[in-house]
């Protein structure tokens, strides 16, 4: 909400010395988010004068149309002679009144005006547009053309109110009343302790039976509808300068007198209005829900297919407006020249109160973000409708020469004011400050509440504050007006011995480790489209295809919670690659969501006490499973080329190494073997497994290997479907299962000063036995003396037999307290070989 300080002063007698910055500080202290204070006219310097165009000469021989004009600026130039000006604009004619910047003037942007020769003529000044004066769009599309009654030579700076300060307020959803000058003025008056001149205090005639007929078919959606009629409007009537300037300063573009008046009253009182051309409205005006599939063309020219939940304004033909959102093209006000027979001369004014939820859903459903909808969905004062209609009538009569008809229509659904009972010391208990009953009552009365009672207060909430619904809302009003800065600051004392959980520690260590390895964290939205699961190549029975679908998603295109981190990360990689960053390594750690086997409905927890452990457990059981995953994606160069040597592109091994890195952080032994799953290339996919004591083996034994993820290069089909760079690699694993398999925080190893003993073994195994499995059993059989094991050769050929392969490992043995003998190292090697032979059928090569 943009609030011009000059307009604000009409309702509150602020001290003359108060600047926009001073008012900003006061309103921020009262809880309003005043983001900026814009100083209009900053850098502007006169002389600027009203000029009357005397002659226009078209200059020929130039690439664009150029006009040489003589303009009467009265005595503003010191001579009284016509001013000669070269101008390229064409939206003015001889006899028009324009704004002239004379030599010596400085326009916003430090643009100095001086006499200069151009296009073969001497130009002594400039005829100005609204943009050149920092006024914004005035709807003229070019030079400012002033009403003819303004005298040539008069001061244009004062006429156009070019100097002002505008407060830009970010109005939060609970402060909808501040989307009006009336609401901001009330907050300003309270902040300064000054009286408020309420612009809604008007003499409004009582409703009678002569008004325009209105029928409300849905009193829940529309509980108040006021209709007034004004006839005999002058078709040539134009908005006065003061009205246009106030709209411009508030961020709205002037359109026509009738529309401008409606917008002005909306900004002033916060009540959205709509005006209908009476000659185009047929029969009774009604309010009802739309019929499913009903079609309607709005003022923006778009045909809308209505939903059964949409609230519409109708006449005998059908819809003429989307209630609280936008009017219809079939009853649009026609503002033309006086000679035009189609010009609107009679209008019906609508000032109604619509249900906030209904308006919000309609605006979002049809993607219509109008100023009216913005106010209705935050809460509009229903009692202001009749005053807003009267204010509109008064302005149209004053500015367009219309006549207000005696008929007044007001349809109201019965309702009682909202009343809250509150102990007088409740704000004291909430804030930890003793305010006292008198202060509580005074502050509540300042915001418009009626307060009765002594120890227990009965508070009637004003109609413009629908956000005040319970005692804590009233306490908040008292606290904010007394000043948040006056609240005592007391730091909580955490109980000793508590800190991060082991799960949180691993999560942080995983992020630090990946960042240290050159990956950039890219948090993504936890939503996906089920179509992306097809693009990832997941099988029809894949568990990741079972998703939790949101009832009210942020986007209809992504209605499900993610079951994998890859869609979001790959979308981030694609977006960055498309913007010129081709060497990418991104990671994310976050929750994924899997629906429970049996659907459960969460109960409603109590609000008068803390839920019991059983109630909390029941709530948790209704939630989907939410394991924490970690994932990385890579594309382009993993190591860039430079003076240090050749670069290296990212490949599947880098994705596998990221998984090994996380396993080291978890203190877990990760088994990597060839696999095949979903989006990964079948020949370049590694299956990541760990041994879990809690898992059940195929024969019912306790403990088994569990797959926790995959890593490798993505399938070309997936790369093409998602628009990714060629040879994109990825890894994803279940961080919770990795933690379960680990030994907690890794401990620093003890470094032995004794020499290492190296033993090499070459084992012949079947072709389909993974090298990682052989390595795992070698490590298991070697015992505590084994320090490291490394695969350094794989051989296939006639020497080892058909369907066989030879795996050569280097085993490093070391004791922490002595030098190993040859016999000890050999014994450990033999034990390792025996264990591998027992489990995998391995045979020593050459044996």
XYZ file of N, CA, C and O in Angstrom, residues 335-481:
588
model
N -16.563 5.399 -21.707
C -16.202 6.811 -21.596
C -15.677 7.291 -22.935
O -14.581 6.938 -23.354
N -16.489 8.084 -23.632
C -16.127 8.576 -24.965
C -16.292 10.088 -24.997
O -16.511 10.738 -23.977
N -16.194 10.627 -26.179
C -16.431 12.056 -26.349
C -17.912 12.364 -26.174
O -18.786 11.497 -26.275
N -18.191 13.641 -25.928
C -19.584 14.044 -25.684
C -20.485 13.753 -26.866
O -21.672 13.499 -26.713
N -19.903 13.748 -28.066
C -20.722 13.528 -29.249
C -21.058 12.066 -29.463
O -21.902 11.735 -30.279
N -20.404 11.200 -28.754
C -20.611 9.770 -28.951
C -21.900 9.353 -28.252
O -22.061 9.508 -27.049
N -22.815 8.768 -29.013
C -24.099 8.373 -28.443
C -23.984 7.199 -27.493
O -24.880 6.943 -26.688
N -22.858 6.441 -27.574
C -22.694 5.267 -26.708
C -22.090 5.611 -25.359
O -21.876 4.723 -24.530
N -21.764 6.866 -25.114
C -21.108 7.224 -23.858
C -22.040 6.956 -22.680
O -23.262 7.109 -22.763
N -21.444 6.545 -21.560
C -22.217 6.232 -20.359
C -22.622 7.517 -19.654
O -21.774 8.360 -19.340
N -23.913 7.646 -19.389
C -24.414 8.808 -18.651
C -25.100 8.412 -17.353
O -25.240 9.245 -16.458
N -25.536 7.154 -17.231
C -26.197 6.665 -16.021
C -25.435 5.451 -15.498
O -25.127 4.532 -16.270
N -25.138 5.431 -14.199
C -24.369 4.318 -13.630
C -25.072 3.775 -12.398
O -25.779 4.498 -11.676
N -24.887 2.467 -12.178
C -25.308 1.810 -10.935
C -24.036 1.484 -10.155
O -23.116 0.860 -10.687
N -23.996 1.921 -8.912
C -22.808 1.737 -8.070
C -23.046 0.547 -7.142
O -24.056 0.486 -6.442
N -22.109 -0.387 -7.155
C -22.166 -1.566 -6.279
C -21.121 -1.427 -5.178
O -19.937 -1.220 -5.452
N -21.566 -1.513 -3.929
C -20.662 -1.581 -2.774
C -21.145 -2.753 -1.935
O -22.178 -2.652 -1.266
N -20.421 -3.853 -1.979
C -20.887 -5.082 -1.340
C -19.795 -5.657 -0.457
O -18.630 -5.244 -0.498
N -20.190 -6.635 0.353
C -19.227 -7.352 1.195
C -19.327 -8.838 0.857
O -20.385 -9.443 1.011
N -18.208 -9.401 0.393
C -18.177 -10.787 -0.046
C -17.302 -11.623 0.887
O -16.391 -11.101 1.550
N -17.579 -12.921 0.909
C -16.819 -13.853 1.736
C -15.359 -13.881 1.296
O -15.056 -14.061 0.106
N -14.432 -13.726 2.259
C -13.000 -13.615 1.946
C -12.470 -14.883 1.291
O -11.711 -14.828 0.313
N -12.849 -16.040 1.799
C -12.339 -17.310 1.260
C -12.832 -17.519 -0.166
O -12.080 -17.940 -1.053
N -14.097 -17.215 -0.405
C -14.661 -17.395 -1.744
C -13.947 -16.518 -2.766
O -13.595 -16.964 -3.863
N -13.714 -15.243 -2.400
C -13.032 -14.328 -3.320
C -11.598 -14.801 -3.579
O -11.117 -14.802 -4.713
N -10.903 -15.217 -2.520
C -9.508 -15.657 -2.674
C -9.415 -16.855 -3.603
O -8.547 -16.918 -4.480
N -10.315 -17.820 -3.438
C -10.262 -19.027 -4.278
C -10.617 -18.703 -5.732
O -10.018 -19.245 -6.655
N -11.583 -17.814 -5.923
C -11.945 -17.438 -7.292
C -10.787 -16.722 -7.981
O -10.474 -16.996 -9.141
N -10.139 -15.795 -7.259
C -9.017 -15.054 -7.848
C -7.881 -15.996 -8.235
O -7.280 -15.849 -9.303
N -7.582 -16.970 -7.397
C -6.504 -17.899 -7.707
C -6.902 -18.884 -8.794
O -6.092 -19.263 -9.640
N -8.159 -19.285 -8.764
C -8.623 -20.257 -9.772
C -8.521 -19.676 -11.169
O -8.136 -20.370 -12.119
N -8.841 -18.385 -11.308
C -8.835 -17.751 -12.629
C -7.589 -16.887 -12.858
O -7.504 -16.199 -13.876
N -6.641 -16.936 -11.873
C -5.388 -16.191 -11.999
C -5.645 -14.704 -12.258
O -5.082 -14.090 -13.159
N -6.554 -14.143 -11.451
C -6.910 -12.726 -11.546
C -6.539 -12.037 -10.229
O -7.268 -12.118 -9.242
N -5.390 -11.390 -10.216
C -4.926 -10.708 -9.002
C -5.320 -9.242 -9.058
O -4.521 -8.379 -9.394
N -6.574 -8.929 -8.744
C -7.056 -7.552 -8.809
C -6.906 -6.878 -7.452
O -6.761 -7.520 -6.411
N -6.944 -5.522 -7.469
C -6.866 -4.766 -6.225
C -8.075 -5.048 -5.331
O -7.957 -5.080 -4.107
N -9.231 -5.269 -5.942
C -10.428 -5.583 -5.149
C -10.263 -6.920 -4.437
O -10.540 -7.040 -3.235
N -9.812 -7.944 -5.170
C -9.634 -9.270 -4.565
C -8.592 -9.223 -3.453
O -8.734 -9.885 -2.423
N -7.543 -8.430 -3.667
C -6.487 -8.314 -2.661
C -7.060 -7.819 -1.338
O -6.634 -8.244 -0.256
N -8.040 -6.919 -1.394
C -8.625 -6.389 -0.169
C -9.668 -7.332 0.416
O -9.689 -7.559 1.629
N -10.527 -7.889 -0.424
C -11.578 -8.765 0.093
C -10.993 -9.998 0.775
O -11.507 -10.429 1.813
N -9.944 -10.561 0.208
C -9.402 -11.793 0.800
C -8.694 -11.528 2.115
O -8.436 -12.463 2.878
N -8.354 -10.282 2.427
C -7.738 -9.938 3.707
C -8.748 -9.391 4.711
O -8.400 -9.191 5.872
N -9.959 -9.150 4.271
C -10.995 -8.668 5.178
C -11.326 -7.205 4.968
O -10.471 -6.340 5.149
N -12.565 -6.935 4.576
C -13.058 -5.576 4.321
C -14.120 -5.247 5.358
O -14.900 -6.108 5.769
N -14.141 -3.999 5.794
C -15.132 -3.544 6.771
C -16.531 -3.578 6.146
O -16.831 -2.780 5.251
N -17.407 -4.486 6.590
C -18.751 -4.536 5.981
C -19.578 -3.288 6.259
O -20.466 -2.941 5.476
N -19.283 -2.605 7.377
C -20.059 -1.418 7.721
C -19.705 -0.221 6.847
O -20.398 0.802 6.892
N -18.621 -0.330 6.064
C -18.186 0.806 5.243
C -18.841 0.831 3.868
O -18.631 1.787 3.114
N -19.620 -0.186 3.530
C -20.176 -0.271 2.175
C -21.083 0.918 1.859
O -20.963 1.546 0.801
N -21.989 1.266 2.767
C -22.925 2.359 2.486
C -22.203 3.700 2.424
O -22.527 4.557 1.589
N -21.182 3.885 3.292
C -20.421 5.134 3.261
C -19.622 5.250 1.972
O -19.516 6.336 1.380
N -19.047 4.132 1.507
C -18.287 4.150 0.259
C -19.185 4.467 -0.924
O -18.807 5.230 -1.828
N -20.389 3.884 -0.931
C -21.324 4.179 -2.020
C -21.710 5.658 -2.000
O -21.791 6.305 -3.056
N -21.948 6.220 -0.801
C -22.312 7.624 -0.699
C -21.167 8.517 -1.160
O -21.383 9.517 -1.851
N -19.928 8.158 -0.766
C -18.767 8.959 -1.174
C -18.624 8.941 -2.690
O -18.321 9.981 -3.308
N -18.865 7.799 -3.311
C -18.785 7.696 -4.771
C -19.856 8.559 -5.425
O -19.593 9.268 -6.415
N -21.065 8.496 -4.878
C -22.158 9.320 -5.409
C -21.795 10.798 -5.318
O -21.963 11.564 -6.287
N -21.287 11.229 -4.182
C -20.953 12.638 -3.988
C -19.912 13.108 -4.993
O -20.015 14.217 -5.552
N -18.877 12.299 -5.216
C -17.814 12.694 -6.140
C -18.313 12.735 -7.579
O -17.932 13.629 -8.357
N -19.148 11.771 -7.975
C -19.672 11.786 -9.342
C -20.587 12.983 -9.572
O -20.572 13.583 -10.648
N -21.373 13.329 -8.570
C -22.229 14.507 -8.694
C -21.375 15.774 -8.788
O -21.638 16.661 -9.604
N -20.317 15.842 -7.978
C -19.470 17.027 -7.954
C -18.646 17.167 -9.228
O -18.547 18.275 -9.795
N -18.053 16.071 -9.701
C -17.074 16.151 -10.782
C -17.661 15.910 -12.165
O -17.066 16.334 -13.164
N -18.812 15.222 -12.246
C -19.383 14.898 -13.559
C -20.760 15.502 -13.759
O -21.400 15.224 -14.776
N -21.198 16.309 -12.795
C -22.484 16.984 -12.967
C -23.669 16.051 -12.948
O -24.725 16.374 -13.508
N -23.537 14.882 -12.293
C -24.638 13.931 -12.265
C -25.678 14.276 -11.220
O -25.539 15.221 -10.434
N -26.731 13.466 -11.202
C -27.821 13.632 -10.242
C -27.994 12.319 -9.492
O -28.145 11.256 -10.115
N -27.971 12.387 -8.179
C -28.142 11.178 -7.372
C -29.617 10.867 -7.244
O -30.400 11.709 -6.790
N -30.017 9.679 -7.651
C -31.411 9.272 -7.500
C -31.717 9.029 -6.029
O -30.838 8.656 -5.236
N -32.964 9.222 -5.670
C -33.355 9.107 -4.261
C -33.354 7.666 -3.774
O -33.239 7.409 -2.569
N -33.443 6.717 -4.679
C -33.508 5.313 -4.286
C -32.203 4.814 -3.693
O -31.125 5.082 -4.212
N -32.308 4.094 -2.561
C -31.135 3.492 -1.906
C -31.468 2.025 -1.619
O -32.428 1.737 -0.907
N -30.651 1.125 -2.194
C -30.839 -0.307 -1.965
C -29.767 -0.808 -1.012
O -28.580 -0.545 -1.207
N -30.208 -1.516 0.019
C -29.247 -2.102 0.946
C -29.813 -3.427 1.452
O -30.769 -3.451 2.225
N -29.191 -4.527 0.988
C -29.612 -5.867 1.396
C -28.583 -6.377 2.391
O -27.396 -6.476 2.073
N -29.035 -6.712 3.604
C -28.115 -7.086 4.673
C -28.569 -8.406 5.282
O -29.753 -8.571 5.620
N -27.632 -9.358 5.426
C -27.904 -10.594 6.154
C -27.677 -10.334 7.635
O -26.649 -9.763 8.013
N -28.618 -10.714 8.496
C -28.470 -10.412 9.930
C -27.188 -11.034 10.497
O -26.830 -12.163 10.193
N -26.482 -10.267 11.320
C -25.272 -10.763 11.976
C -25.045 -9.955 13.239
O -25.475 -8.805 13.337
N -24.384 -10.573 14.205
C -24.097 -9.911 15.471
C -22.617 -9.568 15.538
O -21.787 -10.275 14.971
N -22.256 -8.492 16.199
C -20.832 -8.156 16.337
C -20.094 -9.213 17.151
O -20.674 -9.882 18.012
N -18.815 -9.356 16.867
C -18.001 -10.360 17.555
C -17.573 -9.828 18.920
O -17.055 -8.710 19.027
N -17.798 -10.631 19.954
C -17.482 -10.232 21.324
C -16.512 -11.228 21.940
O -16.662 -12.441 21.772
N -15.522 -10.713 22.660
C -14.500 -11.542 23.297
C -14.455 -11.190 24.780
O -14.458 -10.013 25.146
N -14.407 -12.212 25.614
C -14.259 -12.009 27.050
C -12.808 -12.269 27.438
O -12.246 -13.313 27.093
N -12.200 -11.304 28.141
C -10.772 -11.397 28.453
C -10.493 -10.876 29.857
O -10.981 -9.797 30.223
N -9.696 -11.612 30.639
C -9.259 -11.050 31.930
C -8.457 -9.773 31.698
O -7.644 -9.696 30.771
N -8.645 -8.789 32.513
C -7.991 -7.497 32.306
C -6.476 -7.608 32.392
O -5.761 -6.790 31.803
N -5.968 -8.619 33.093
C -4.511 -8.754 33.231
C -3.923 -9.746 32.236
O -2.738 -10.095 32.346
N -4.707 -10.198 31.265
C -4.179 -11.176 30.302
C -3.014 -10.620 29.476
O -1.989 -11.306 29.326
N -3.069 -9.394 28.951
C -1.888 -8.868 28.251
C -0.653 -8.796 29.151
O 0.470 -9.007 28.678
N -0.850 -8.534 30.462
C 0.289 -8.498 31.388
C 0.968 -9.858 31.441
O 2.207 -9.961 31.418
N 0.164 -10.928 31.493
C 0.728 -12.275 31.599
C 1.434 -12.676 30.304
O 2.457 -13.357 30.338
N 0.889 -12.260 29.176
C 1.505 -12.615 27.902
C 2.838 -11.900 27.729
O 3.829 -12.500 27.282
N 2.892 -10.623 28.077
C 4.084 -9.816 27.822
C 5.090 -9.863 28.951
O 6.268 -9.544 28.742
N 4.655 -10.250 30.145
C 5.564 -10.182 31.279
C 5.781 -8.769 31.753
O 6.792 -8.461 32.386
N 4.832 -7.895 31.442
C 4.894 -6.480 31.843
C 3.555 -6.115 32.470
O 2.502 -6.528 31.984
N 3.574 -5.327 33.534
C 2.336 -4.889 34.171
C 1.849 -3.624 33.472
O 2.405 -2.530 33.663
N 0.804 -3.774 32.647
C 0.230 -2.616 31.963
C -0.857 -1.955 32.804
O -0.987 -0.725 32.817
N -1.660 -2.756 33.457
C -2.776 -2.230 34.225
C -4.035 -2.140 33.394
O -3.996 -2.015 32.165
N -5.166 -2.194 34.071
C -6.448 -2.214 33.373
C -6.666 -0.959 32.544
O -7.150 -1.022 31.413
N -6.313 0.217 33.074
C -6.576 1.459 32.351
C -5.842 1.493 31.012
O -6.406 1.910 29.990
N -4.604 1.051 31.004
C -3.839 1.038 29.750
C -4.441 0.056 28.765
O -4.562 0.350 27.560
N -4.832 -1.131 29.241
C -5.428 -2.142 28.359
C -6.709 -1.602 27.731
O -6.917 -1.713 26.512
N -7.577 -1.002 28.548
C -8.840 -0.478 28.033
C -8.577 0.650 27.044
O -9.195 0.725 25.965
N -7.652 1.559 27.377
C -7.373 2.695 26.484
C -6.848 2.225 25.131
O -7.301 2.728 24.083
N -5.938 1.288 25.131
C -5.384 0.813 23.864
C -6.428 0.084 23.025
O -6.488 0.260 21.795
N -7.263 -0.709 23.646
C -8.302 -1.402 22.892
C -9.330 -0.425 22.333
O -9.838 -0.610 21.215
N -9.642 0.597 23.081
C -10.576 1.612 22.572
C -9.958 2.387 21.413
O -10.659 2.784 20.475
N -8.640 2.585 21.442
C -7.986 3.297 20.343
C -8.098 2.537 19.020
O -8.190 3.161 17.958
N -8.078 1.215 19.070
C -8.190 0.449 17.824
C -9.646 0.274 17.403
O -9.919 -0.348 16.368
N -10.590 0.814 18.203
C -11.994 0.802 17.811
C -12.866 -0.146 18.585
O -14.054 -0.294 18.262
N -12.350 -0.803 19.622
C -13.139 -1.756 20.397
C -14.012 -1.031 21.424
O -13.631 0.018 21.962
N -15.176 -1.614 21.703
C -15.999 -1.199 22.846
C -15.666 -2.128 24.000
O -15.724 -3.364 23.854
N -15.295 -1.560 25.142
C -14.809 -2.350 26.276
C -15.661 -2.056 27.503
O -15.893 -0.897 27.857
N -16.101 -3.149 28.177
C -16.882 -3.037 29.403
C -16.334 -4.023 30.421
O -15.724 -5.040 30.060
N -16.548 -3.731 31.686
C -16.149 -4.655 32.744
C -14.961 -4.145 33.525
O -14.296 -3.177 33.149
N -14.700 -4.846 34.660
C -13.596 -4.469 35.541
C -12.479 -5.516 35.472
O -11.573 -5.393 34.678
N -12.541 -6.536 36.300
C -11.498 -7.560 36.286
C -11.572 -8.434 35.036
O -10.553 -8.920 34.548
N -12.792 -8.655 34.564
C -13.001 -9.397 33.324
C -13.633 -8.445 32.311
O -14.701 -7.879 32.574
N -12.960 -8.262 31.173
C -13.418 -7.299 30.172
C -14.249 -7.986 29.097
O -13.909 -9.094 28.631
N -15.336 -7.333 28.699
C -16.113 -7.767 27.554
C -15.801 -6.810 26.404
O -16.094 -5.617 26.478
N -15.172 -7.339 25.366
C -14.640 -6.519 24.277
C -15.423 -6.808 23.004
O -15.488 -7.959 22.553
N -16.029 -5.778 22.425
C -16.714 -5.894 21.137
C -15.765 -5.401 20.050
O -15.329 -4.251 20.054
N -15.467 -6.282 19.130
C -14.467 -6.003 18.101
C -15.069 -5.120 17.017
O -16.214 -5.331 16.603
N -14.328 -4.103 16.526
C -14.865 -3.261 15.445
C -14.991 -4.037 14.147
O -14.281 -5.027 13.902
N -15.877 -3.583 13.295
C -16.173 -4.312 12.063
C -14.993 -4.366 11.111
O -14.913 -5.260 10.269
N -14.044 -3.417 11.228
C -12.914 -3.397 10.293
C -11.747 -4.257 10.766
O -10.711 -4.279 10.134
N -11.913 -4.977 11.893
C -10.829 -5.823 12.395
C -11.268 -7.281 12.490
O -11.396 -7.845 13.579
N -11.480 -7.961 11.345
C -11.859 -9.380 11.401
C -10.737 -10.273 11.921
O -10.970 -11.459 12.200
N -9.513 -9.734 12.048
C -8.394 -10.540 12.536
C -8.405 -10.703 14.047
O -7.673 -11.536 14.591
N -9.223 -9.930 14.750
C -9.298 -10.042 16.212
C -10.368 -11.076 16.557
O -11.561 -10.781 16.562
N -9.924 -12.298 16.864
C -10.882 -13.389 17.076
C -10.801 -13.986 18.471
O -11.736 -14.640 18.911
N -9.680 -13.808 19.191
C -9.571 -14.392 20.537
C -8.688 -13.518 21.409
O -8.163 -12.494 20.971
N -8.547 -13.930 22.680
C -7.935 -13.057 23.677
C -6.488 -12.712 23.338
O -6.035 -11.593 23.606
N -5.735 -13.637 22.736
C -4.337 -13.337 22.422
C -4.210 -12.285 21.325
O -3.210 -11.556 21.274
N -5.200 -12.203 20.440
C -5.191 -11.135 19.440
C -5.341 -9.776 20.113
O -4.683 -8.793 19.732
N -6.205 -9.706 21.130
C -6.364 -8.448 21.861
C -5.091 -8.115 22.636
O -4.670 -6.953 22.697
N -4.469 -9.134 23.234
C -3.213 -8.904 23.948
C -2.148 -8.368 23.004
O -1.372 -7.469 23.363
N -2.105 -8.901 21.789
C -1.116 -8.434 20.811
C -1.334 -6.961 20.479
O -0.359 -6.202 20.322
N -2.576 -6.524 20.366
C -2.840 -5.120 20.080
C -2.307 -4.220 21.191
O -1.688 -3.178 20.931
N -2.533 -4.615 22.430
C -2.046 -3.812 23.549
C -0.518 -3.771 23.543
O 0.100 -2.700 23.694
N 0.105 -4.923 23.325
C 1.570 -5.005 23.394
C 2.219 -4.193 22.279
O 3.182 -3.450 22.511
N 1.697 -4.300 21.052
C 2.337 -3.585 19.945
C 2.186 -2.079 20.084
O 3.094 -1.317 19.736
N 1.046 -1.629 20.578
C 0.847 -0.191 20.733
C 1.636 0.370 21.908
O 2.037 1.538 21.901
